[in-house]
Amino acid sequence: MAIKQFELVLSGGEMITPRVRELVFDPPSGDDFKFVAGQFVTLHLEHPEKLLRRSYSIATIPNGDPSIRVAVAEVEGGRATGILFTLQPGESVHASGPFGRFVLRDDNQPRYLLVATGTGVTPYRAFLPELERRLSEHSCTVELLLGVRRREELLYVDDFLTMTKKFPDTFRFHVAYSRKLPEDAQPWEHKGYVQSLLADLEADAMQDIAYLCGNPEMIDEAATYFASLEFPVANVRREKYISSN
């Protein structure tokens, strides 16, 4: 897939959590923008100090939605988020992509373990149509684990809960709150860090494939855990999100 450079025009933006703004860009003019679920785009942002480059996973569900959606987490004092949080509809940014190999491969594994923190869950949202196809056509299961600080910081939760209703026996959604467990917590909500939920899954190196996306510390701890279970290196796929101002 050829890497392209293009202008993206913002068509809308909204806060989807107290600290995350979803940006919705029109597709590049003159050509269809094609990406593989799990890939990212790089935004090139003009700043008085220097040109900033920031990469964001594409959150668009590839089901006919032509827009390019990204979820931007606020960084206190951040130069890039200062630009992106004030970007208005009709304004544009230069971009390039798509990039990345954090995509669903033809593994035909019996179980997928999708682990994320914060905005690291965005590629899993893009995975949903392909996961739905695999769940419908193959004998497999999906465990999606998301770690955030509090319930109000959950991203795209309705999309994942819809999948649990479609596939109640084979798609399971788990959330870990590192700060506070709500008093009305549901069975899928837990207290702690997301990697603390892994032991309950009884991961099997011969049956499972793990995808890890988000905070580098979580990814390193989870990767160490899977290594202790003798997972093949190829069956633990990682995408680290590193905050930058």
mmCIF file of C-alpha atoms in Angstrom, residues 136-225:
data_model
loop_
_atom_site.group_PDB
_atom_site.id
_atom_site.type_symbol
_atom_site.label_atom_id
_atom_site.label_comp_id
_atom_site.label_asym_id
_atom_site.label_seq_id
_atom_site.Cartn_x
_atom_site.Cartn_y
_atom_site.Cartn_z
ATOM 1 C CA SER A 136 -19.383 -15.555 12.605
ATOM 2 C CA GLU A 137 -17.371 -17.796 10.295
ATOM 3 C CA HIS A 138 -14.790 -19.406 12.568
ATOM 4 C CA SER A 139 -14.663 -21.039 15.948
ATOM 5 C CA CYS A 140 -12.845 -18.334 17.896
ATOM 6 C CA THR A 141 -13.313 -15.995 20.846
ATOM 7 C CA VAL A 142 -12.211 -12.455 21.666
ATOM 8 C CA GLU A 143 -11.271 -11.012 25.045
ATOM 9 C CA LEU A 144 -10.968 -7.202 24.914
ATOM 10 C CA LEU A 145 -9.372 -5.585 27.971
ATOM 11 C CA LEU A 146 -9.294 -1.813 28.445
ATOM 12 C CA GLY A 147 -7.593 0.082 31.253
ATOM 13 C CA VAL A 148 -8.525 3.668 32.138
ATOM 14 C CA ARG A 149 -8.502 5.691 35.333
ATOM 15 C CA ARG A 150 -12.256 6.167 35.778
ATOM 16 C CA ARG A 151 -15.511 5.227 34.055
ATOM 17 C CA GLU A 152 -15.895 8.672 32.461
ATOM 18 C CA GLU A 153 -12.667 8.042 30.536
ATOM 19 C CA LEU A 154 -14.008 5.030 28.641
ATOM 20 C CA LEU A 155 -13.735 5.356 24.859
ATOM 21 C CA TYR A 156 -16.085 3.766 22.335
ATOM 22 C CA VAL A 157 -17.647 1.628 25.060
ATOM 23 C CA ASP A 158 -21.006 1.397 23.271
ATOM 24 C CA ASP A 159 -19.370 -0.200 20.222
ATOM 25 C CA PHE A 160 -17.743 -2.884 22.345
ATOM 26 C CA LEU A 161 -20.832 -3.569 24.435
ATOM 27 C CA THR A 162 -22.840 -3.951 21.219
ATOM 28 C CA MET A 163 -20.434 -6.709 20.208
ATOM 29 C CA THR A 164 -20.957 -8.479 23.534
ATOM 30 C CA LYS A 165 -24.689 -8.499 22.810
ATOM 31 C CA LYS A 166 -24.184 -9.874 19.301
ATOM 32 C CA PHE A 167 -21.741 -12.524 20.490
ATOM 33 C CA PRO A 168 -22.467 -13.075 24.200
ATOM 34 C CA ASP A 169 -20.485 -16.304 24.377
ATOM 35 C CA THR A 170 -17.491 -15.394 22.241
ATOM 36 C CA PHE A 171 -16.830 -11.643 22.603
ATOM 37 C CA ARG A 172 -16.084 -10.480 26.129
ATOM 38 C CA PHE A 173 -15.285 -6.935 27.243
ATOM 39 C CA HIS A 174 -13.372 -6.197 30.447
ATOM 40 C CA VAL A 175 -12.531 -2.814 31.936
ATOM 41 C CA ALA A 176 -10.029 -2.035 34.698
ATOM 42 C CA TYR A 177 -10.158 1.271 36.577
ATOM 43 C CA SER A 178 -6.877 2.276 38.161
ATOM 44 C CA ARG A 179 -8.414 5.009 40.343
ATOM 45 C CA LYS A 180 -11.947 4.208 41.444
ATOM 46 C CA LEU A 181 -14.462 1.455 40.895
ATOM 47 C CA PRO A 182 -18.001 2.871 40.499
ATOM 48 C CA GLU A 183 -20.501 1.935 43.172
ATOM 49 C CA ASP A 184 -22.802 0.574 40.469
ATOM 50 C CA ALA A 185 -20.007 -1.410 38.800
ATOM 51 C CA GLN A 186 -21.106 -3.963 36.219
ATOM 52 C CA PRO A 187 -19.668 -7.494 36.063
ATOM 53 C CA TRP A 188 -17.291 -6.398 33.304
ATOM 54 C CA GLU A 189 -15.858 -3.541 35.401
ATOM 55 C CA HIS A 190 -12.935 -4.147 37.769
ATOM 56 C CA LYS A 191 -10.538 -2.239 40.027
ATOM 57 C CA GLY A 192 -6.819 -2.187 39.242
ATOM 58 C CA TYR A 193 -4.529 -1.990 36.261
ATOM 59 C CA VAL A 194 -5.558 -3.746 33.095
ATOM 60 C CA GLN A 195 -2.568 -6.106 33.131
ATOM 61 C CA SER A 196 -3.797 -7.417 36.492
ATOM 62 C CA LEU A 197 -6.741 -9.027 34.655
ATOM 63 C CA LEU A 198 -4.538 -11.200 32.468
ATOM 64 C CA ALA A 199 -4.070 -14.015 34.990
ATOM 65 C CA ASP A 200 -7.831 -14.582 35.133
ATOM 66 C CA LEU A 201 -7.863 -15.350 31.409
ATOM 67 C CA GLU A 202 -5.583 -18.386 31.810
ATOM 68 C CA ALA A 203 -3.685 -17.492 28.665
ATOM 69 C CA ASP A 204 -2.481 -20.423 26.577
ATOM 70 C CA ALA A 205 0.607 -20.038 24.386
ATOM 71 C CA MET A 206 -0.720 -22.694 22.005
ATOM 72 C CA GLN A 207 -4.208 -21.240 21.629
ATOM 73 C CA ASP A 208 -3.991 -17.456 22.038
ATOM 74 C CA ILE A 209 -2.577 -14.452 20.236
ATOM 75 C CA ALA A 210 -2.128 -11.167 22.108
ATOM 76 C CA TYR A 211 -2.349 -7.591 20.852
ATOM 77 C CA LEU A 212 -1.049 -4.859 23.179
ATOM 78 C CA CYS A 213 -1.650 -1.173 22.519
ATOM 79 C CA GLY A 214 -1.225 1.903 24.680
ATOM 80 C CA ASN A 215 0.940 2.834 27.638
ATOM 81 C CA PRO A 216 4.538 1.524 27.273
ATOM 82 C CA GLU A 217 4.668 0.374 30.908
ATOM 83 C CA MET A 218 1.528 -1.716 30.471
ATOM 84 C CA ILE A 219 2.869 -3.204 27.259
ATOM 85 C CA ASP A 220 6.216 -4.119 28.813
ATOM 86 C CA GLU A 221 4.569 -5.742 31.837
ATOM 87 C CA ALA A 222 2.072 -7.645 29.717
ATOM 88 C CA ALA A 223 4.770 -8.768 27.275
ATOM 89 C CA THR A 224 6.853 -10.037 30.199
ATOM 90 C CA TYR A 225 3.828 -11.945 31.471
#
